[in-house]
Short mmCIF file of C-alpha atoms and ligand atoms in Angstrom, two decimals:
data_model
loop_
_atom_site.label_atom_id
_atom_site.label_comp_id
_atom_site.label_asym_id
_atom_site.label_seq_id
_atom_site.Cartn_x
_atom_site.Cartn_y
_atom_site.Cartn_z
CA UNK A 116 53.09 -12.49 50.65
CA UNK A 117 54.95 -12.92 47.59
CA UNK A 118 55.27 -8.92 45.23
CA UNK A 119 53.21 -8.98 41.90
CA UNK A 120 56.15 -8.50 39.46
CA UNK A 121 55.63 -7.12 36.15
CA UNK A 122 55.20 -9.50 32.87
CA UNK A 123 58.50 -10.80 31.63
CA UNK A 124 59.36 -9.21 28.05
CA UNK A 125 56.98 -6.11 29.08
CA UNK A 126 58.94 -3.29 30.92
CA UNK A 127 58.23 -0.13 33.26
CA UNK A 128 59.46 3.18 32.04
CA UNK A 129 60.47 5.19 35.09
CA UNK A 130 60.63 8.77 35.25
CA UNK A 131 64.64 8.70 34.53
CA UNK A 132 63.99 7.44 31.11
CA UNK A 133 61.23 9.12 30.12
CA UNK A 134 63.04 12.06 29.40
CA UNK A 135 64.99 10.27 26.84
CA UNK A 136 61.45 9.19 25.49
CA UNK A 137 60.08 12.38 25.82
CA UNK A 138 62.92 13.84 23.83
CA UNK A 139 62.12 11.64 21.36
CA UNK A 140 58.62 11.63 20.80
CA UNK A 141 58.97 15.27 20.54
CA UNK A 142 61.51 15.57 17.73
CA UNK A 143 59.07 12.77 15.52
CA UNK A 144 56.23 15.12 16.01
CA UNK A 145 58.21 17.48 14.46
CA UNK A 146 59.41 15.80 11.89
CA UNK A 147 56.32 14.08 10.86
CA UNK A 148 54.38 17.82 11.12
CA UNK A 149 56.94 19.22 9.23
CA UNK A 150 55.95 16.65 6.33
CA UNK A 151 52.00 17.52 6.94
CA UNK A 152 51.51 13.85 8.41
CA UNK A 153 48.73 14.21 10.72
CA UNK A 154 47.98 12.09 13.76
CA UNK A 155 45.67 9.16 13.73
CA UNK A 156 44.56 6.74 16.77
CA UNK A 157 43.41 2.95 17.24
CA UNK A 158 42.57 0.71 19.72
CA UNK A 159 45.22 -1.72 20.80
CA UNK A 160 43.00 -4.58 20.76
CA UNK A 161 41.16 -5.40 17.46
CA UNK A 162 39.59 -8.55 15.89
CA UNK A 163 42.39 -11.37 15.40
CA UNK A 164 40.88 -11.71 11.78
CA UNK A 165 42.24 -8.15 11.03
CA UNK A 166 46.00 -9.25 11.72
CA UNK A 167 45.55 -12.73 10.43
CA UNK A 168 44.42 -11.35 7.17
CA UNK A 169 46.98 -8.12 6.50
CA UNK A 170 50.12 -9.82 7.74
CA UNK A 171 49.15 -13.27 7.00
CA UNK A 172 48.40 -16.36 8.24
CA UNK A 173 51.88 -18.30 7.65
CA UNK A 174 53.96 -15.98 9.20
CA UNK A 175 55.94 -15.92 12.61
CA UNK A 176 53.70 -13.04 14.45
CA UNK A 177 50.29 -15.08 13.43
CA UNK A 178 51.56 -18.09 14.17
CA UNK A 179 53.19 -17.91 17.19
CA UNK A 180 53.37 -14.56 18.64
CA UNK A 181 50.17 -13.25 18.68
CA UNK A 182 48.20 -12.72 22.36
CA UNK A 183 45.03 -13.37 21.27
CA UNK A 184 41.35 -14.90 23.11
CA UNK A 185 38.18 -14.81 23.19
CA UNK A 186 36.43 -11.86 25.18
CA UNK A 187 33.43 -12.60 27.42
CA UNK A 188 31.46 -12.45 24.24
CA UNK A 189 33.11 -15.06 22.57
CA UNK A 190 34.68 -12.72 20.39
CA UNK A 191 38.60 -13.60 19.46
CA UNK A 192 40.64 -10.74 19.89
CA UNK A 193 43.96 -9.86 19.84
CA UNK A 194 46.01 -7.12 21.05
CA UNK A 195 47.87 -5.37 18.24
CA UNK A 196 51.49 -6.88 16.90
CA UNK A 197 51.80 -3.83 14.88
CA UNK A 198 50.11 -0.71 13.38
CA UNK A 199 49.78 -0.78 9.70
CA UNK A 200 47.02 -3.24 9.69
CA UNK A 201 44.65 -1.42 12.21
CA UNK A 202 45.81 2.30 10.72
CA UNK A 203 44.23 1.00 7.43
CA UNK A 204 40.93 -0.85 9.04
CA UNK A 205 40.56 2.53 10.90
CA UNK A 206 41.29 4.99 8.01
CA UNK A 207 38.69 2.97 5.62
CA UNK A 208 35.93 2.64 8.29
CA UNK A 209 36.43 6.28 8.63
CA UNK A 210 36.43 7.22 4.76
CA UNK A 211 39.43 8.82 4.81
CA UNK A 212 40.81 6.48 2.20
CA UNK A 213 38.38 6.88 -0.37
CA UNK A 214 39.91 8.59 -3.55
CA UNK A 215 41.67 10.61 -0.83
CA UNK A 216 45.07 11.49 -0.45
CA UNK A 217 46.37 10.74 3.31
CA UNK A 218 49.28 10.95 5.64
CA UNK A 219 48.74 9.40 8.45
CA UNK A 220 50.98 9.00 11.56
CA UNK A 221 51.04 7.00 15.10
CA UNK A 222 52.37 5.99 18.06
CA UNK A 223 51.76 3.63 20.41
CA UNK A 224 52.51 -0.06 22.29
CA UNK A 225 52.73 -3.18 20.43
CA UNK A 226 52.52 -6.99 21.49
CA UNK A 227 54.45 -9.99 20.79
CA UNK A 228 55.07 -13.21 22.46
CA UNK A 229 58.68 -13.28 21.44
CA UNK A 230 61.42 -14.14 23.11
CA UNK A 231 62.77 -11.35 24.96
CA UNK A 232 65.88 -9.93 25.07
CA UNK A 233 68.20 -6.52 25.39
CA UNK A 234 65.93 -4.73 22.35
CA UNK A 235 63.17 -7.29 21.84
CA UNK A 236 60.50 -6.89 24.21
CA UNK A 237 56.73 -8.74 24.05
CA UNK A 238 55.59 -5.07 24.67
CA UNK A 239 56.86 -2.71 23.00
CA UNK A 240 56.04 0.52 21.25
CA UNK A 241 56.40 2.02 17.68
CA UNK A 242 56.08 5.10 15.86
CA UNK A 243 54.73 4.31 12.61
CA UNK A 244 53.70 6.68 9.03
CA UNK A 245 51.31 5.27 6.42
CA UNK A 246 50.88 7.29 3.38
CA UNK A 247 47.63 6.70 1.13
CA UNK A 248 46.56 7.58 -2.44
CA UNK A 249 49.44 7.86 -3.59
CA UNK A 250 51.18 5.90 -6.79
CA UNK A 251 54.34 6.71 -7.87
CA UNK A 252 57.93 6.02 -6.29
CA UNK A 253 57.79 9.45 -5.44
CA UNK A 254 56.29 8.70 -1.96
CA UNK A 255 57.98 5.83 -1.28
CA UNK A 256 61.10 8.44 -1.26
CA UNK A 257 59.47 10.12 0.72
CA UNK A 258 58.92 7.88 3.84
CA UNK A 259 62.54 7.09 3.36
CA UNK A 260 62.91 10.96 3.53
CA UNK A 261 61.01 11.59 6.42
CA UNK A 262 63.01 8.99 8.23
CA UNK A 263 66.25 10.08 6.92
CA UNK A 264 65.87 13.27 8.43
CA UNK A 265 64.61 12.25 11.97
CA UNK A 266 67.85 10.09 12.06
CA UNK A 267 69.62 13.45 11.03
CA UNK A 268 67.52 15.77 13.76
CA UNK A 269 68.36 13.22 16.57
CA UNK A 270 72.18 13.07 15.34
CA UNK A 271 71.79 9.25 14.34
CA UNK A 272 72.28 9.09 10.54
CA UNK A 273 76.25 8.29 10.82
CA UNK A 274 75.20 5.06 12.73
CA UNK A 275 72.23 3.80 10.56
CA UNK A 276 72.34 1.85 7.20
CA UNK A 277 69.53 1.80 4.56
CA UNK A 278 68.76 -1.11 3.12
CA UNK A 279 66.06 -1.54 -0.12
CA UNK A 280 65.25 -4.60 -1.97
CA UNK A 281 62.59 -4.96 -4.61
CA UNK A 282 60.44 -8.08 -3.79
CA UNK A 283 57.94 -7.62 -7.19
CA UNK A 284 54.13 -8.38 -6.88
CA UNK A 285 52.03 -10.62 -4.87
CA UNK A 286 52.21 -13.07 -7.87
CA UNK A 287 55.79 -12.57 -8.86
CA UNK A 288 56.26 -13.99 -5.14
CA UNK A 289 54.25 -16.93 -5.33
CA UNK A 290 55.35 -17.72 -9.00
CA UNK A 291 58.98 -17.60 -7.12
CA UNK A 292 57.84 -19.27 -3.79
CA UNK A 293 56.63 -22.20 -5.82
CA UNK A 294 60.37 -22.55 -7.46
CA UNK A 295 62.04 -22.30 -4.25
CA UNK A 296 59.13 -24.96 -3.19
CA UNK A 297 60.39 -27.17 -5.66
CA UNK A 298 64.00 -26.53 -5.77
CA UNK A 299 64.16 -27.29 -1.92
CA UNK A 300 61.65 -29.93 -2.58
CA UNK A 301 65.18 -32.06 -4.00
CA UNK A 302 66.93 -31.07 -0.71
CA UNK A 303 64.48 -31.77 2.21
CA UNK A 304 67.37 -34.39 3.87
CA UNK A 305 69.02 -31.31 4.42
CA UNK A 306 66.46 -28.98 6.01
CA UNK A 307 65.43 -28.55 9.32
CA UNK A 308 61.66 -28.74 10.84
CA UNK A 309 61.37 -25.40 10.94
CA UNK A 310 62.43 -24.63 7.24
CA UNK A 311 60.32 -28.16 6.03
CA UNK A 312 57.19 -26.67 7.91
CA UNK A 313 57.46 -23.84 6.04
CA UNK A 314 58.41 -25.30 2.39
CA UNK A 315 54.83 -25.67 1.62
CA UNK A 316 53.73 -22.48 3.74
CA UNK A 317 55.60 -19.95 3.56
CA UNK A 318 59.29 -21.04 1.64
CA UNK A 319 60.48 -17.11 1.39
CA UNK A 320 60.70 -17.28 5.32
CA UNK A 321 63.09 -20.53 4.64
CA UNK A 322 65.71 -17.82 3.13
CA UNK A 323 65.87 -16.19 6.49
CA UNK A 324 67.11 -19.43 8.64
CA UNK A 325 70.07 -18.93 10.87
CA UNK A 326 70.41 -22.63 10.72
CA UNK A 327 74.05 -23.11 8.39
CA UNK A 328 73.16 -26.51 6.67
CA UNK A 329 69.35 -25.02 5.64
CA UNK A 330 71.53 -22.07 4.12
CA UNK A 331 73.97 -24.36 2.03
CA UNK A 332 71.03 -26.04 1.06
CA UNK A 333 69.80 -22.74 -0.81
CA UNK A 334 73.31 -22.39 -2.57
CA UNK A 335 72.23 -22.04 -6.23
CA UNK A 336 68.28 -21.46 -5.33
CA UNK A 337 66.51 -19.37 -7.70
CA UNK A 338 66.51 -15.53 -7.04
CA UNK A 339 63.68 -13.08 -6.66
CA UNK A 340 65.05 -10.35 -8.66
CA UNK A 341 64.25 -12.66 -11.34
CA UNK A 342 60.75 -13.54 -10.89
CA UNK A 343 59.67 -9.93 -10.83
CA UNK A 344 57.28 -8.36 -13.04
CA UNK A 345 58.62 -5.06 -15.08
CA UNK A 346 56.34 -2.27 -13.80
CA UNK A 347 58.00 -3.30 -10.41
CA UNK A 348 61.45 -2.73 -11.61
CA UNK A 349 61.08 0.43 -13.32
CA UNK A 350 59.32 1.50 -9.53
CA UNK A 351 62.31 0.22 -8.09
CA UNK A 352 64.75 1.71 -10.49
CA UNK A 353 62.82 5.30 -10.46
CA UNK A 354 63.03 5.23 -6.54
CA UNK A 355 66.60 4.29 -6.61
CA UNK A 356 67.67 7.57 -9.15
CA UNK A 357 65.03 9.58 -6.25
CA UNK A 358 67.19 8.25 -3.36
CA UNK A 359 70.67 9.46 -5.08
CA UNK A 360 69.44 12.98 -5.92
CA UNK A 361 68.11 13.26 -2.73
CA UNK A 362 72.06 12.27 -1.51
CA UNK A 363 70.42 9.46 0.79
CA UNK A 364 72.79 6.44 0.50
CA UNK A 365 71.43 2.57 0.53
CA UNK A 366 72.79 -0.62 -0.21
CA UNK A 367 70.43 -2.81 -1.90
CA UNK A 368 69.82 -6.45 0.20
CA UNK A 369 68.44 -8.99 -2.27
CA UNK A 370 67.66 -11.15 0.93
CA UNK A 371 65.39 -8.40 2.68
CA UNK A 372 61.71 -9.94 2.42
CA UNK A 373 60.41 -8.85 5.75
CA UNK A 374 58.12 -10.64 8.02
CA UNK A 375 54.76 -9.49 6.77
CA UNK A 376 52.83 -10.54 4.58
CA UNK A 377 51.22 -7.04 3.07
CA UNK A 378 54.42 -5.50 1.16
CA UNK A 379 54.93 -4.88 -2.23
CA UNK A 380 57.63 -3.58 -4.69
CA UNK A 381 60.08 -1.59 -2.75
CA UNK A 382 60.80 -2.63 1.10
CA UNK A 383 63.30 -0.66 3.04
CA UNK A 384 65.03 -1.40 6.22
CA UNK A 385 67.26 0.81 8.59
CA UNK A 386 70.10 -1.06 10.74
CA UNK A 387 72.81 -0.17 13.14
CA UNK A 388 75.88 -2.25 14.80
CA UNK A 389 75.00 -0.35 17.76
CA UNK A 390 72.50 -2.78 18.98
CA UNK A 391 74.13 -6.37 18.96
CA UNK A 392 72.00 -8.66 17.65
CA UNK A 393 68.61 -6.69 17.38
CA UNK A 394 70.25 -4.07 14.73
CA UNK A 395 66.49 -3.25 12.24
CA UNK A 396 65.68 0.13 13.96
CA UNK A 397 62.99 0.96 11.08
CA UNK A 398 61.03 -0.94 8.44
CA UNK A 399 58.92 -0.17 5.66
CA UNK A 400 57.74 -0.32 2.34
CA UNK A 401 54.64 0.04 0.10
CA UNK A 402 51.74 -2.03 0.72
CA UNK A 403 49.64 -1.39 -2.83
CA UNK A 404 47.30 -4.36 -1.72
CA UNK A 405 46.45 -4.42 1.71
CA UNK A 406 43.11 -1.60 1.78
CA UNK A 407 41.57 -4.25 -0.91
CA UNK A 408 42.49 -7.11 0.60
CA UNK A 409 40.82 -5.76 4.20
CA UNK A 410 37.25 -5.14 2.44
CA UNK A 411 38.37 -1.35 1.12
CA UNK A 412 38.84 -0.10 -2.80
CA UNK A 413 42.16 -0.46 -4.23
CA UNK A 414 44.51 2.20 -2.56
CA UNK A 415 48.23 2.30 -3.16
CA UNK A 416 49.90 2.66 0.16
CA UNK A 417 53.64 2.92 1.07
CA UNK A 418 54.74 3.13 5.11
CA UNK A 419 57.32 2.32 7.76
CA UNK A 420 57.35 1.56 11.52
CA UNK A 421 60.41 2.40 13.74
CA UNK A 422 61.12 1.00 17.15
CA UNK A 423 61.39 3.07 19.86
CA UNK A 424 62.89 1.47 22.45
CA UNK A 425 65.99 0.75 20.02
CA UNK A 426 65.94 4.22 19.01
CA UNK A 427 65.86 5.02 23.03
CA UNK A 428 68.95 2.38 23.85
CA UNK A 429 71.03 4.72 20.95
CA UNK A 430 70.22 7.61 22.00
CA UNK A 431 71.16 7.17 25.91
CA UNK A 432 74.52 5.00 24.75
CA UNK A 433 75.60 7.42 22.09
CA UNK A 434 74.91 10.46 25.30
CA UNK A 435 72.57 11.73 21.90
CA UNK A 436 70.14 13.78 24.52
CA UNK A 437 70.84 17.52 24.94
CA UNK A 438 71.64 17.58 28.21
CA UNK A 439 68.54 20.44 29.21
CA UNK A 440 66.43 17.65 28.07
CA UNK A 441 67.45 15.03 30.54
CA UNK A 442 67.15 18.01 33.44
CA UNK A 443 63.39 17.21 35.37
CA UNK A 444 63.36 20.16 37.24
CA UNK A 445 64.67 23.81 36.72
CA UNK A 446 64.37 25.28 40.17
CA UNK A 447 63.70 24.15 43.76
CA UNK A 448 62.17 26.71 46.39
CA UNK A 449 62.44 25.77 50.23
CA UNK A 450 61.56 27.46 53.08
CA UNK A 451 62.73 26.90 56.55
CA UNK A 452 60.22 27.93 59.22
CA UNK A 453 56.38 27.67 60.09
CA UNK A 454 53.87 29.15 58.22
CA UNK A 455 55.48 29.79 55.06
CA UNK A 456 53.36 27.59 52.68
CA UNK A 457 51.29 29.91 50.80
CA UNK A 458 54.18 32.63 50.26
CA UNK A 459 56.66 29.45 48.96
CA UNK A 460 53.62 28.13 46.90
CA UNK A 461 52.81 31.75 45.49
CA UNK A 462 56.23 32.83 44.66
CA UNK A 463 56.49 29.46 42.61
CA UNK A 464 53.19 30.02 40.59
CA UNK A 465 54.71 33.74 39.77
CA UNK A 466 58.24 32.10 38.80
CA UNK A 467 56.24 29.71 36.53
CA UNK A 468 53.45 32.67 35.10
CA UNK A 469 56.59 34.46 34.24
CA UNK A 470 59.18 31.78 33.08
CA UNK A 471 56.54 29.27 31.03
CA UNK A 472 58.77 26.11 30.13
CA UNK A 473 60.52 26.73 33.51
CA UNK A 474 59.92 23.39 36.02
CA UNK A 475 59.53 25.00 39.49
CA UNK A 476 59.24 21.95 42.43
CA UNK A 477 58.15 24.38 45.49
CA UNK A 478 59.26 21.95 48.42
CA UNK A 479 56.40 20.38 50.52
CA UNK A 480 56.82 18.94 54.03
CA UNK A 481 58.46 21.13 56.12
CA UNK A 482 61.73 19.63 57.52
CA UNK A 483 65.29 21.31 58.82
CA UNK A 484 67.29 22.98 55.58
CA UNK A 485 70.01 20.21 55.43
CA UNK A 486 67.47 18.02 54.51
CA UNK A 487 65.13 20.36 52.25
CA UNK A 488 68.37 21.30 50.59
CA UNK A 489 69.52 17.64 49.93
CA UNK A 490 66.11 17.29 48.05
CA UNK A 491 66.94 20.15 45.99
CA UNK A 492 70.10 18.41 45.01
CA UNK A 493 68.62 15.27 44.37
CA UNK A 494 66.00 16.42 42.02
CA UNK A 495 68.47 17.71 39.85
CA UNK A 496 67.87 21.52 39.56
CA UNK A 497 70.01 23.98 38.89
CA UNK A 498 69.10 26.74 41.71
CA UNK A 499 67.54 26.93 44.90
CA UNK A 500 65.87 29.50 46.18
CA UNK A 501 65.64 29.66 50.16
CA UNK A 502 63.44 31.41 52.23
CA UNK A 503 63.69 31.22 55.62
CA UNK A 504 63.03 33.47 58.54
CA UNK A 505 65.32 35.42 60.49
CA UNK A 506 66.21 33.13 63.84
CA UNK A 507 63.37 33.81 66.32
CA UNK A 508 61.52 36.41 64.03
CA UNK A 509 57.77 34.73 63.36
CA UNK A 510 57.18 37.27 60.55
CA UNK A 511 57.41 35.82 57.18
CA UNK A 512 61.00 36.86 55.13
CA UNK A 513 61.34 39.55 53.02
CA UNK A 514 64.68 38.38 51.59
CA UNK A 515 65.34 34.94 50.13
CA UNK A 516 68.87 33.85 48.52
CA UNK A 517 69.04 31.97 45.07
CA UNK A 518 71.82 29.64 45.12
CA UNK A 519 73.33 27.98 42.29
CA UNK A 520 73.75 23.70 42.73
CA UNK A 521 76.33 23.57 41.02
CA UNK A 522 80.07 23.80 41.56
CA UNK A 523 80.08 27.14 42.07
CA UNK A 524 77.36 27.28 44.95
CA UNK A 525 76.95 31.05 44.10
CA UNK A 526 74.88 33.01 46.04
CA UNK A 527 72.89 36.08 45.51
CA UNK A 528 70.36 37.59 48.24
CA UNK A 529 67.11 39.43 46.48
CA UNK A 530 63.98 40.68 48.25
CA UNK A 531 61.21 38.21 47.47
CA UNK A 532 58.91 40.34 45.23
CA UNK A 533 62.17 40.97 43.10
CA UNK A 534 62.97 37.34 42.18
CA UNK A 535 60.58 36.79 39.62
CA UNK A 536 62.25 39.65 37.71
CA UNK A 537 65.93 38.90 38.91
CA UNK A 538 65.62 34.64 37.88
CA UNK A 539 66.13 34.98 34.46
CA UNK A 540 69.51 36.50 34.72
CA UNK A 541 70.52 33.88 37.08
CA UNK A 542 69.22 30.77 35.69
CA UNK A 543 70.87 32.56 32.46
CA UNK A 544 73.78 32.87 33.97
CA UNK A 545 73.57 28.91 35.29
CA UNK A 546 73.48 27.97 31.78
CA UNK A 547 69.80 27.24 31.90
P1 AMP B 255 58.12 -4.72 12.07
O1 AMP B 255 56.76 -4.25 12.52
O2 AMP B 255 58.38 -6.16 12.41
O3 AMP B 255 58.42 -4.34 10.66
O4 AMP B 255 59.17 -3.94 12.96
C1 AMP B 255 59.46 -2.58 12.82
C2 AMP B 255 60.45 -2.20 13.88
O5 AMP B 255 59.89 -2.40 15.18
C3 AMP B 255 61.70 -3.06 13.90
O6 AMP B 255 62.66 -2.55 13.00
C4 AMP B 255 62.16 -2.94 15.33
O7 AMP B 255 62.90 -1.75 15.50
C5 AMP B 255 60.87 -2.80 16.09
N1 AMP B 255 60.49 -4.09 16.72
C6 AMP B 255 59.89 -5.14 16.16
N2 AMP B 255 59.68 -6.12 17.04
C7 AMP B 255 60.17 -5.69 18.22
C8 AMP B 255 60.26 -6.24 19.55
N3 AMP B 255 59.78 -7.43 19.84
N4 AMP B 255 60.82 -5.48 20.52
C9 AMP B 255 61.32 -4.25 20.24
N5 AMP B 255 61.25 -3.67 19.02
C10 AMP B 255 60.69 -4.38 18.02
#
């Protein structure tokens, strides 16, 4: 019979990586507590009218990469392409949004039916903040903060851009989206299905095409920048004097719109070269309208969503993980001999009462000390400890030896009931 392999686009994480992950997750939990974000959950399936109305119905992920049906109740549902949408439907069931202040942070797998490749996966997870309540640019310098200084905490800000644009008002963009309508309008000879589809849909998306003939036909187009309404700009400009006395550099990117729908005023983006083609690490930006337009009262918002697995490729090609980190398993105790079970398991629940953080594997399965010993290696730990009984003797041993796996292979012989104590110099003294 032919193996069940898993879902193109949607990959295992073995236990290898996940220490990379782990690593990772950890130092965003710190971050995002150090900034009094607090943790919020939500399902990964919700209703598909929740997606189709936040990020909108003209836009790639609605369109086409969406994994949506209808349940056994007839219900269409789809699993979640992203987080901001069902963070807000959740916070404003809940109340929490109500002429409340919030700061609000997940984590968690996303879905899209794109086409996958080294970086872009059709499952793939995201940490994501939302911040709610709050009006000024002074919090949309703040998400760009927060993420600033994870980049600095996992040793990444040298290899990460920021790029801000200011893309105005939900008006200012269809007042413009009607001019590039009818400016390309002249030029349609020159466009390609794609970018004629979306002329009358969605044109902004048109400025994105890869395709070098739709992008000579948008040589002279009107620009954004000056559609945009003046509250906007003095937003924009406000954040951009925050962002230089803060010493966080940007270059502004007139072409960054994004791919949803929902964002308004100042958008940010983070990008490496370290990636190849998939190089947006982090995006974000303030989403003033979105509460309102899901059913809730007007609620200025302002958030971002970073990729892990991108953040997870840098990290293991730039060697970014302290090496302790990548370590499963601190110390390995064997025992050669029958009847030696309960002491082996014992002395490794006293190692870890005494040592908490330490991993202790206490080896299971008998077997000859070549091959218990071989384990040890394998695992990765840094010290063995070996009991075994004198040749002949039945009597449990009194003595066991610690031995370092490293080069070294050092060797120190303590009675049993004295390793507990002794194991701290030693693993010290293994650099653990
Ligand atoms: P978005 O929700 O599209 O604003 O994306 C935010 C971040 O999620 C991007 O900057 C990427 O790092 C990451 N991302 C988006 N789509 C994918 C995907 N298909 N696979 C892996 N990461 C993704």
């Amino acid at each position: 019979m032919s193996k069940i392999q898993a879902i193109r686009g949607m990959n295992d994480i073995l236990p290898e990586q996940s220490l990379t992950w782990h690593y990772l997750e950890r130092i965003f939990q710190q971050v995002v507590k150090k900034f009094g974000y607090q943790e919020i959950r939500f399902p990964v399936l919700e209703q598909t009218q929740l997606f189709k109305r936040s990020i909108g119905e003209v836009t790639d992920i609605v369109e086409k990469e969406m994994y949506s049906f209808d349940d056994r109740n007839g219900d269409n549902l789809s699993l979640r392409p992203e987080g901001t949408a069902g963070c807000v439907r959740a916070a404003d069931q809940h109340g929490l949004l109500y002429n409340q202040q919030q700061r609000l942070w997940y984590q968690g797998p996303m879905f899209r039916h794109e086409r996958p490749q080294k970086g872009r996966y059709r499952q793939f997870h995201q940490f994501g903040i939302e911040a709610f309540g709050m009006v000024g640019p002074d919090i949309d310098a703040e998400v760009i903060q927060l993420s600033a200084e994870l980049w600095r905490e996992l040793d990444l800000l040298k290899y990460l851009n920021l790029e801000i644009n200011n893309i105005g008002s939900a008006s200012d963009r269809k007042a413009y989206g009607a001019a590039l309508t009818a400016f390309l309008s002249a030029r349609t000879e020159q466009l390609d299905d794609d970018a004629r589809r979306r002329l009358h849909t969605n044109p902004m998306r048109v400025l994105d095409s890869k395709n070098p003939q739709v992008q000579e036909a948008l040589t002279g187009a009107p620009v954004l920048q000056d559609y945009v309404n003046e509250d906007s700009k003095s937003h924009y400009q406000a954040l951009c004097s925050i962002l230089d006395a803060l010493g966080i550099s940007y270059s502004e990117n007139s072409r960054l719109v994004r791919g949803l729908d929902y964002y308004n005023n100042c958008v940010f983006e983070w990008t490496t070269d370290q990636l190849g083609a998939q190089g947006a690490v982090c995006g974000g930006g303030r989403y003033d309208g979105l509460v309102k337009q899901l059913g809730g009262r007007e609620t200025p918002a302002a958030g971002f969503a970073i990729g892990i697995e991108r953040i997870v490729l840098m990290l293991d090609s730039l060697e970014k993980v302290p090496a302790e980190e990548l370590r499963p398993i601190d110390v390995y105790i064997l025992a050669v001999g029958e009847g030696l079970s309960a002491q082996t398991l014992q002395l490794a629940a006293d190692l870890r009462a005494r040592y908490p953080g330490l991993g202790v594997i206490s080896h299971c399965g008998g077997g000859k000390y070549n091959s218990q010993i071989k384990r040890a290696f394998a695992c990765g730990a840094r010290v063995a400890v070996i009991l075994e009984q004198e040749d002949g003797s039945a009597a449990p041993p009194q003595n066991a030896r610690l031995r370092r796996l490293d080069d070294s292979g050092a060797v120190l012989t303590l009675e049993i009931a004295q390793i507990p104590e002794q194991m701290g110099d030693f693993l010290e003294n293994s650099g653990i």
